PDB file of C-alpha atoms in Angstrom:
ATOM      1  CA  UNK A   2      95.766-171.657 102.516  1.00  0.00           C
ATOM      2  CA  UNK A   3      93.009-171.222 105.261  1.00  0.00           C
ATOM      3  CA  UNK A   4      92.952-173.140 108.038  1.00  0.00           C
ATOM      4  CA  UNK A   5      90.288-175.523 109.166  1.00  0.00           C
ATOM      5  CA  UNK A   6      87.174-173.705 110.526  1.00  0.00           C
ATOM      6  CA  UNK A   7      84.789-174.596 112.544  1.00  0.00           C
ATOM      7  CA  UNK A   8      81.351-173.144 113.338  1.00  0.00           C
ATOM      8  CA  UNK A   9      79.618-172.345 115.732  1.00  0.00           C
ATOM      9  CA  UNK A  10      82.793-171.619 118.277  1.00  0.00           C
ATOM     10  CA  UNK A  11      80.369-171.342 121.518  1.00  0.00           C
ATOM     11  CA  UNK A  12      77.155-173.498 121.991  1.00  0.00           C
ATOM     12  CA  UNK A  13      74.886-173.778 125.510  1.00  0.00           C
ATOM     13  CA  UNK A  14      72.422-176.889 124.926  1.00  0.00           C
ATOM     14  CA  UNK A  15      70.458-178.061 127.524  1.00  0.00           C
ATOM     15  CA  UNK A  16      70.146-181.837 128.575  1.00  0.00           C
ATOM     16  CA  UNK A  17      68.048-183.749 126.132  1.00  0.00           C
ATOM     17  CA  UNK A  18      68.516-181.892 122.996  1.00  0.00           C
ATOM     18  CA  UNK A  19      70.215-182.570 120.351  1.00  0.00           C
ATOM     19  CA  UNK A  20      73.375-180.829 118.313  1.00  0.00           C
ATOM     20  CA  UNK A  21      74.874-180.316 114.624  1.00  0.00           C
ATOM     21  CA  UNK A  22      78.344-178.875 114.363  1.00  0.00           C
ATOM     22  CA  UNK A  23      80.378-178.235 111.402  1.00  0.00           C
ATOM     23  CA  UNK A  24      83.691-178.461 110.262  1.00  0.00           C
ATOM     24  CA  UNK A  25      85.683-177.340 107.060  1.00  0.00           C
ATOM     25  CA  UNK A  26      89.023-178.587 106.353  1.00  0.00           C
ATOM     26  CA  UNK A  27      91.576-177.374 104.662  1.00  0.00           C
ATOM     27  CA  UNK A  28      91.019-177.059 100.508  1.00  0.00           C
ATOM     28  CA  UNK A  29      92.354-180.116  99.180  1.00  0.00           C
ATOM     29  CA  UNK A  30      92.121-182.227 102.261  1.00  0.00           C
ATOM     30  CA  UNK A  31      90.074-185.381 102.369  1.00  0.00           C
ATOM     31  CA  UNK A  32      90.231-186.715 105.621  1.00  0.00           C
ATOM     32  CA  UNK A  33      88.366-184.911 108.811  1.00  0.00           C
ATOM     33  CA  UNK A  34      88.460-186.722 111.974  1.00  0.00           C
ATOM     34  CA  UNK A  35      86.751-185.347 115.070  1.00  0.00           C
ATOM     35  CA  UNK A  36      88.021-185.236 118.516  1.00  0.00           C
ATOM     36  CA  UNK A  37      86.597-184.506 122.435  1.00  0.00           C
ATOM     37  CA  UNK A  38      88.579-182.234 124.851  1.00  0.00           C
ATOM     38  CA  UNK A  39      88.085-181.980 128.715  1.00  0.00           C
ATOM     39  CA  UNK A  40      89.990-182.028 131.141  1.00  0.00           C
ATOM     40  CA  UNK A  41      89.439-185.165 132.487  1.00  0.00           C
ATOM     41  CA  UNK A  42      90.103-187.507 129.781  1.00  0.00           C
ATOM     42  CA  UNK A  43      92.297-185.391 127.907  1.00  0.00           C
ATOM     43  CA  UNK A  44      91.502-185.527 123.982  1.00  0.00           C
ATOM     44  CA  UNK A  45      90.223-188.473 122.956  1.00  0.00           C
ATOM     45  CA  UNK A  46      89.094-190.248 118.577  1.00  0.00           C
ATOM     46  CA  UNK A  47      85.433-189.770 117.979  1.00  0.00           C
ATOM     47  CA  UNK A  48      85.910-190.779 114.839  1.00  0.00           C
ATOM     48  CA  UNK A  49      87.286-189.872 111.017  1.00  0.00           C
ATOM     49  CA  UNK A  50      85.975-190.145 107.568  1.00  0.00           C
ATOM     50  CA  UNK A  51      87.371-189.977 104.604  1.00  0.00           C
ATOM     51  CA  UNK A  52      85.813-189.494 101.100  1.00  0.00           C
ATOM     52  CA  UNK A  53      81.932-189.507 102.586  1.00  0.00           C
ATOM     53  CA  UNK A  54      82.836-193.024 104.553  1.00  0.00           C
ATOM     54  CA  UNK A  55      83.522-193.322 108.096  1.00  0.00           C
ATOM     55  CA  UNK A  56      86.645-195.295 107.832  1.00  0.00           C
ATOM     56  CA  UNK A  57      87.530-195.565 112.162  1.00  0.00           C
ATOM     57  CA  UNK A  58      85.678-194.581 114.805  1.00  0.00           C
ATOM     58  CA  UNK A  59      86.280-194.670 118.652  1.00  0.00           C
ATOM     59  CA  UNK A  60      84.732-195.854 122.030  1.00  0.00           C
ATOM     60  CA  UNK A  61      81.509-193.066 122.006  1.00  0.00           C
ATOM     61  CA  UNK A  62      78.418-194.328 122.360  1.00  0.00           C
ATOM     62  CA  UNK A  63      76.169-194.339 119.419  1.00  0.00           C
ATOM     63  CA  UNK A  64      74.549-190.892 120.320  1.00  0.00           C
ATOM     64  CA  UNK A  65      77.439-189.266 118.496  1.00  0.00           C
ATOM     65  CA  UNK A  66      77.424-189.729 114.771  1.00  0.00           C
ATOM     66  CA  UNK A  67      78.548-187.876 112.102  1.00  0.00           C
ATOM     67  CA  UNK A  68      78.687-187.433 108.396  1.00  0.00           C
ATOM     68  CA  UNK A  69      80.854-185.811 105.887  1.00  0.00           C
ATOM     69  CA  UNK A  70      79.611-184.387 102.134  1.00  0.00           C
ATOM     70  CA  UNK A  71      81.112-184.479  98.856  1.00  0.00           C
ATOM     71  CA  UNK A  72      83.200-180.881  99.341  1.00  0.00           C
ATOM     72  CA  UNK A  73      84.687-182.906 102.686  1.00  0.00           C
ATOM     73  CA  UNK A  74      83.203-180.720 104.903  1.00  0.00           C
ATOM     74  CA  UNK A  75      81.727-182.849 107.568  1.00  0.00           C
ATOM     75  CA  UNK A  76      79.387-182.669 110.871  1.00  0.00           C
ATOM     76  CA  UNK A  77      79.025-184.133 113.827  1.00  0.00           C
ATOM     77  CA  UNK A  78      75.606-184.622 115.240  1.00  0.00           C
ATOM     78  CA  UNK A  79      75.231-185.656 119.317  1.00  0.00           C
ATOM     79  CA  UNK A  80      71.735-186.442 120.245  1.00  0.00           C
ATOM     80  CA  UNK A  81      70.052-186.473 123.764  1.00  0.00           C
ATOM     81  CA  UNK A  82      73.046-184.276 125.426  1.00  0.00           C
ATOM     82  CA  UNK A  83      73.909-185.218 129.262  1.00  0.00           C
ATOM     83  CA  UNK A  84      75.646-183.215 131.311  1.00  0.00           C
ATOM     84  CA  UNK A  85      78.431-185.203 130.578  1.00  0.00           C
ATOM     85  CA  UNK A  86      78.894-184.209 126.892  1.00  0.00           C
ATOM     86  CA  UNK A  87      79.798-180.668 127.555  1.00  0.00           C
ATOM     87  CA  UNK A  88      83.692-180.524 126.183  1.00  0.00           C
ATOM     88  CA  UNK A  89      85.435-178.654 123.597  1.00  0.00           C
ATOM     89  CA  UNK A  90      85.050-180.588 120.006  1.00  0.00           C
ATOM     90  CA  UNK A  91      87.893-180.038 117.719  1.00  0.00           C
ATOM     91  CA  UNK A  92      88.172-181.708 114.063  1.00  0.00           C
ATOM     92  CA  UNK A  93      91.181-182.310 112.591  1.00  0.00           C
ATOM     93  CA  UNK A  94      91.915-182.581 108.703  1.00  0.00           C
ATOM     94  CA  UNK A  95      94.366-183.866 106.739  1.00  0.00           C
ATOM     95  CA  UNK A  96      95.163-185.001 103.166  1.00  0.00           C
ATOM     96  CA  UNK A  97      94.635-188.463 102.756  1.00  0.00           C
ATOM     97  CA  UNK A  98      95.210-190.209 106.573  1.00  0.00           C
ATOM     98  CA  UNK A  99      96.039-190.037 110.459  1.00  0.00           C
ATOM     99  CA  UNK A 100      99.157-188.072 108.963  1.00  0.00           C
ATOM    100  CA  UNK A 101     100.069-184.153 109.634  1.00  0.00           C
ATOM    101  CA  UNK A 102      96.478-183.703 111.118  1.00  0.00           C
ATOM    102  CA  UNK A 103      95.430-180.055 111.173  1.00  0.00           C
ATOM    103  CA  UNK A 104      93.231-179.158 114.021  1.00  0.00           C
ATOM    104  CA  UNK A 105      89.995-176.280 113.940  1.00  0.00           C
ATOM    105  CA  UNK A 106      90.184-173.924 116.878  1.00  0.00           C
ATOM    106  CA  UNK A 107      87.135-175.992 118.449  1.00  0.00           C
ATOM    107  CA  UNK A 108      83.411-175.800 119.431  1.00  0.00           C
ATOM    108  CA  UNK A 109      83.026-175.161 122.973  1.00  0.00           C
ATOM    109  CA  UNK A 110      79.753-176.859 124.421  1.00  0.00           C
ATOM    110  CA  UNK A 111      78.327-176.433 127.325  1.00  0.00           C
ATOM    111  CA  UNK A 112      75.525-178.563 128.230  1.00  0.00           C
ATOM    112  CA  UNK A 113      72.848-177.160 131.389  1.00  0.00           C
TER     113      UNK A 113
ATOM    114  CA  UNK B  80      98.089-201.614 124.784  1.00  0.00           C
ATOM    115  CA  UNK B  81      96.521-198.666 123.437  1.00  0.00           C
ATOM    116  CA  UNK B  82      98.255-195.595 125.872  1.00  0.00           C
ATOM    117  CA  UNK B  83     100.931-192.637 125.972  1.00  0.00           C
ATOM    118  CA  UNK B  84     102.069-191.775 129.063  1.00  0.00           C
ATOM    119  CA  UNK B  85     103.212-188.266 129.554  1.00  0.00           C
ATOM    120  CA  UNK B  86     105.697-186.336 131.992  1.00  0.00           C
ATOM    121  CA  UNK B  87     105.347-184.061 133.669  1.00  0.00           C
ATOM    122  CA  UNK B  88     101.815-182.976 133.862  1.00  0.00           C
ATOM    123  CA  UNK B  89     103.565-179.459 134.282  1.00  0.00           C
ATOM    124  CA  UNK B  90     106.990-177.783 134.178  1.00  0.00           C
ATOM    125  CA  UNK B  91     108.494-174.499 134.956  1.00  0.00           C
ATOM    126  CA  UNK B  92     111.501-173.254 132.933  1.00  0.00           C
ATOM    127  CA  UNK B  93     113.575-170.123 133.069  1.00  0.00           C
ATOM    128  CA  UNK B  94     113.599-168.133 130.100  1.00  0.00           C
ATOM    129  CA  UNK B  95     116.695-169.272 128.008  1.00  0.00           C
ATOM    130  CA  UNK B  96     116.674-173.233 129.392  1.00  0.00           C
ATOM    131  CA  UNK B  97     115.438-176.285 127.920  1.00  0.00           C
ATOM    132  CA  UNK B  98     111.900-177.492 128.296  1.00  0.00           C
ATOM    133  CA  UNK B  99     111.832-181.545 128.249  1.00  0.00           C
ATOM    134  CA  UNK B 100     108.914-183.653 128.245  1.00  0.00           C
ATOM    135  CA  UNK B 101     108.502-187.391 127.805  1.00  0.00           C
ATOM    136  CA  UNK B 102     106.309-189.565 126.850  1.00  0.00           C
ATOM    137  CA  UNK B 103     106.529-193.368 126.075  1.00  0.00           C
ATOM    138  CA  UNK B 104     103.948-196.000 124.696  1.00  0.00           C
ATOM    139  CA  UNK B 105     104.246-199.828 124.402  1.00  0.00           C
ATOM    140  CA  UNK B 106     102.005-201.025 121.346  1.00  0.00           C
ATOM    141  CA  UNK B 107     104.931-201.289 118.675  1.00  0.00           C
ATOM    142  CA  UNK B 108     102.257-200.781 116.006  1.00  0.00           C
ATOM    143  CA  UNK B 109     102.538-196.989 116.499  1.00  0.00           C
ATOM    144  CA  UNK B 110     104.204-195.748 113.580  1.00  0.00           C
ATOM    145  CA  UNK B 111     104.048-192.046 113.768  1.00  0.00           C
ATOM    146  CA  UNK B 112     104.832-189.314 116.535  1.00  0.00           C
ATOM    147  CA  UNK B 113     103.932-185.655 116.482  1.00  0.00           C
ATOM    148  CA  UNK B 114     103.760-183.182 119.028  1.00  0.00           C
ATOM    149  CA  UNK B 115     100.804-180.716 119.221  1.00  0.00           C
ATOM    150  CA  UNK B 116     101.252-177.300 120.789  1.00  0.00           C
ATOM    151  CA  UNK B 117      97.888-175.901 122.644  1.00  0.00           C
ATOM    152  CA  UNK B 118      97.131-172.079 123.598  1.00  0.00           C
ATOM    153  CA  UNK B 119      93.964-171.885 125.839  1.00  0.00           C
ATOM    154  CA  UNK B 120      90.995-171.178 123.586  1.00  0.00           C
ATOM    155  CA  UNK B 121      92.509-172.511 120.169  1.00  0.00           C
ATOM    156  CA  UNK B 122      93.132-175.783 118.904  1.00  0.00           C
ATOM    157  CA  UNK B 123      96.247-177.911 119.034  1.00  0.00           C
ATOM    158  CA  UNK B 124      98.934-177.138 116.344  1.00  0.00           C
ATOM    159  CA  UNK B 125     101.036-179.340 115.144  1.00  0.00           C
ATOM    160  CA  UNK B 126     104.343-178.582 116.338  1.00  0.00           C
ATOM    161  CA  UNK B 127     107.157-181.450 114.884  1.00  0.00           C
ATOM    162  CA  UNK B 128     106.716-185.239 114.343  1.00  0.00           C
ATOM    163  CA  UNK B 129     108.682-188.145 113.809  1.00  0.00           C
ATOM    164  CA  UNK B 130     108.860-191.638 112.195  1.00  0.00           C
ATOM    165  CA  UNK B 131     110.215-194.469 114.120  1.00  0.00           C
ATOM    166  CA  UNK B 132     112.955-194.820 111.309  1.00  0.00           C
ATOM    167  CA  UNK B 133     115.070-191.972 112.713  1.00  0.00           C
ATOM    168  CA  UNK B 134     116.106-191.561 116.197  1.00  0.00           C
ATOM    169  CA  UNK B 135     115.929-187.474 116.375  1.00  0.00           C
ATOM    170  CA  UNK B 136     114.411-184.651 113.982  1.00  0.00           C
ATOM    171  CA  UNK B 137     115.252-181.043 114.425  1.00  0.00           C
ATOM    172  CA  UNK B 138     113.101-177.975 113.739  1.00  0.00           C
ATOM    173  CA  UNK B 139     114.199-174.666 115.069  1.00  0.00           C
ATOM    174  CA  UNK B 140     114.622-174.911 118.545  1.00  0.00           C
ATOM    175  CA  UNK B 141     112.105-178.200 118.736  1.00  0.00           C
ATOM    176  CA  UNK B 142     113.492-181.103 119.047  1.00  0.00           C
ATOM    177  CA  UNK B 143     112.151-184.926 118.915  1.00  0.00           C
ATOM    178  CA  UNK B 144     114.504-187.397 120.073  1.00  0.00           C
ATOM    179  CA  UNK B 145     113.106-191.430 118.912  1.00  0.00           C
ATOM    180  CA  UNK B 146     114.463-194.529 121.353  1.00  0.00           C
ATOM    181  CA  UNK B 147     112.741-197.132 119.476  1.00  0.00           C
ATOM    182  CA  UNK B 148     114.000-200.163 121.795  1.00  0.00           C
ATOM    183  CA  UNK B 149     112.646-197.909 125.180  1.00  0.00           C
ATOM    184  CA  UNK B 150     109.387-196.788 123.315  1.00  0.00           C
ATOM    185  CA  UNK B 151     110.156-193.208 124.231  1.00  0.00           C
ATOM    186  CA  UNK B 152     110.255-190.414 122.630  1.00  0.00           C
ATOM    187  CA  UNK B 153     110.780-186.794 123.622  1.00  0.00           C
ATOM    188  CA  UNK B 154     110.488-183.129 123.096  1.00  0.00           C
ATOM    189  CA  UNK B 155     113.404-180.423 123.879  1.00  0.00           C
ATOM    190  CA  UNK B 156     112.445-176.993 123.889  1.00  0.00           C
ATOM    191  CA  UNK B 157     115.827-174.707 123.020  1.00  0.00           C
ATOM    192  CA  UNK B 158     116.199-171.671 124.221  1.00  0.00           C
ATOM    193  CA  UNK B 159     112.732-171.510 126.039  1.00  0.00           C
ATOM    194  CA  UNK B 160     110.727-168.179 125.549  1.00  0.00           C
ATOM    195  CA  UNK B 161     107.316-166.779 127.622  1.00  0.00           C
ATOM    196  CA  UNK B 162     106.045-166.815 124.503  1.00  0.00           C
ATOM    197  CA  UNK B 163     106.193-170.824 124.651  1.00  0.00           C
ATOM    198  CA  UNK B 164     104.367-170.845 127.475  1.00  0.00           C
ATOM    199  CA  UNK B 165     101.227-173.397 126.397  1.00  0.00           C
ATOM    200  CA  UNK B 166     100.156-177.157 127.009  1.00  0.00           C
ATOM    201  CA  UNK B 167     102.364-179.574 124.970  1.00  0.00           C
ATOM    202  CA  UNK B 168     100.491-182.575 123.639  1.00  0.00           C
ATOM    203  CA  UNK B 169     102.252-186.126 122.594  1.00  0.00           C
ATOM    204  CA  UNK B 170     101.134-188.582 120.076  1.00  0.00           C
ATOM    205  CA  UNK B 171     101.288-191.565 118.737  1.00  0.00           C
ATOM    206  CA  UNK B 172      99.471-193.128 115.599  1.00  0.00           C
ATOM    207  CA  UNK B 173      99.339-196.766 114.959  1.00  0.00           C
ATOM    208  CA  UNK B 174      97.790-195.666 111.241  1.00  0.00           C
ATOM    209  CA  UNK B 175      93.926-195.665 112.456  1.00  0.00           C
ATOM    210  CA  UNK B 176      93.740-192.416 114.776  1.00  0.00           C
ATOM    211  CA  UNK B 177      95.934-190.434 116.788  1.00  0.00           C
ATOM    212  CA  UNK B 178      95.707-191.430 120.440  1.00  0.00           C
ATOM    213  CA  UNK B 179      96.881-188.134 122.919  1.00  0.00           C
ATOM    214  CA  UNK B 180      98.846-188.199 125.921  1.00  0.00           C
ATOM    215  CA  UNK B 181      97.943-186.239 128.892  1.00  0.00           C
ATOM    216  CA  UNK B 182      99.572-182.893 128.237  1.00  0.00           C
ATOM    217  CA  UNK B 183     102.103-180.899 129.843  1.00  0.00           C
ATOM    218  CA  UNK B 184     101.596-177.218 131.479  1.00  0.00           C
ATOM    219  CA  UNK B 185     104.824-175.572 130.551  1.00  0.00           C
ATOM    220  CA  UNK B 186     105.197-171.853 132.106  1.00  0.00           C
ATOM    221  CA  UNK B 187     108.330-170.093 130.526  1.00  0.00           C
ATOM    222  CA  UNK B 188     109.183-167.089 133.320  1.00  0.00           C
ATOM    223  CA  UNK B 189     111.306-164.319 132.176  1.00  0.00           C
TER     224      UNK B 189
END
């Protein structure tokens, strides 16, 4: 089975814009949940959906959003980067829950 | 009380000794502890997990070890290798997300 991908793996945004990444679980799995790396606060819950519905999401403010399609592949969507934002976004899937979560290698972005 | 506390932040091992790192938690709702395994530049992979209805799980030369009445749990490394060398991740899940401990540094040397 492939793993979970993610695309794109590097990203430089400046401060303002707005960005759309992507993530594709593993075939068969219906749950992606998204994560933030750095290494300040460690990895923390965005937020998870499962079957098109965002079932839990965490303490981000509402500039990150995200969405996920019928196939389960999902995006997430920050608007109006800061500074702050730049981190390494990993989703996770698994089959039906917070269970045996398989994580992407990541998008690393780096806002200017 | 939503944490995991990790320890240490990082640990140096001899090749051939036992890597241990802790972590313990204190919302009893957690249900569900795996241990993630992070090379720089890739993702975390999931290593071994456990379910608070067994005390220990073995996998190779990973081991959890559960003390449900401490809320601690724990991760032995057998037979460490330089090849093990990466940041360690603990978990917990209390069935809504998985909330991460800090991470520990572990640096096998030969």
């Amino acid at each position: 089975k492939a793993g979970v991908t993610q695309t794109p793996r590097y990203l430089i945004k400046t401060r303002g814009q707005q960005v759309t990444l992507s993530c594709s679980p593993i075939s068969g799995h219906r749950s992606v949940s998204w994560y933030q790396q750095t290494p300040g606060q460690g990895l923390q819950f965005l937020f998870e959906y499962f079957s098109e519905t965002q079932r839990n999401k965490g303490n981000f403010p509402g500039r990150f959003s995200g969405r996920q399609f019928s196939n389960s592949r999902s995006e997430m969507n920050v608007s109006t980067l800061e500074l702050g934002d730049s981190a390494l976004y990993l989703c996770a899937s698994s089959y039906d829950g917070y269970y045996e979560q398989y994580f992407g290698p990541g998008t690393r972005l780096t806002v200017t | 009380q939503q944490q995991v506390k990790q320890s240490p932040q990082s640990l140096i091992v001899q090749k051939g000794g036992i890597s241990i790192i802790n972590c313990a938690y204190e919302n009893t709702a957690f249900d569900y502890f795996p241990w993630y395994q992070q090379f720089p530049g890739k993702g975390p992979a999931l290593l071994i997990a456990i379910r608070p209805d067994v005390s220990e799980k073995k996998e190779g030369r990973f081991t959890i070890s559960f003390n449900k009445s401490a809320k601690q749990f724990s991760l032995h490394i057998m037979d460490s290798q330089p090849g093990d060398s990466a940041t360690y991740f603990c978990a917990a899940s209390p069935a809504d997300k998985l909330i991460f401990g800090t991470g520990t540094r572990l640096q096998v040397f030969p």
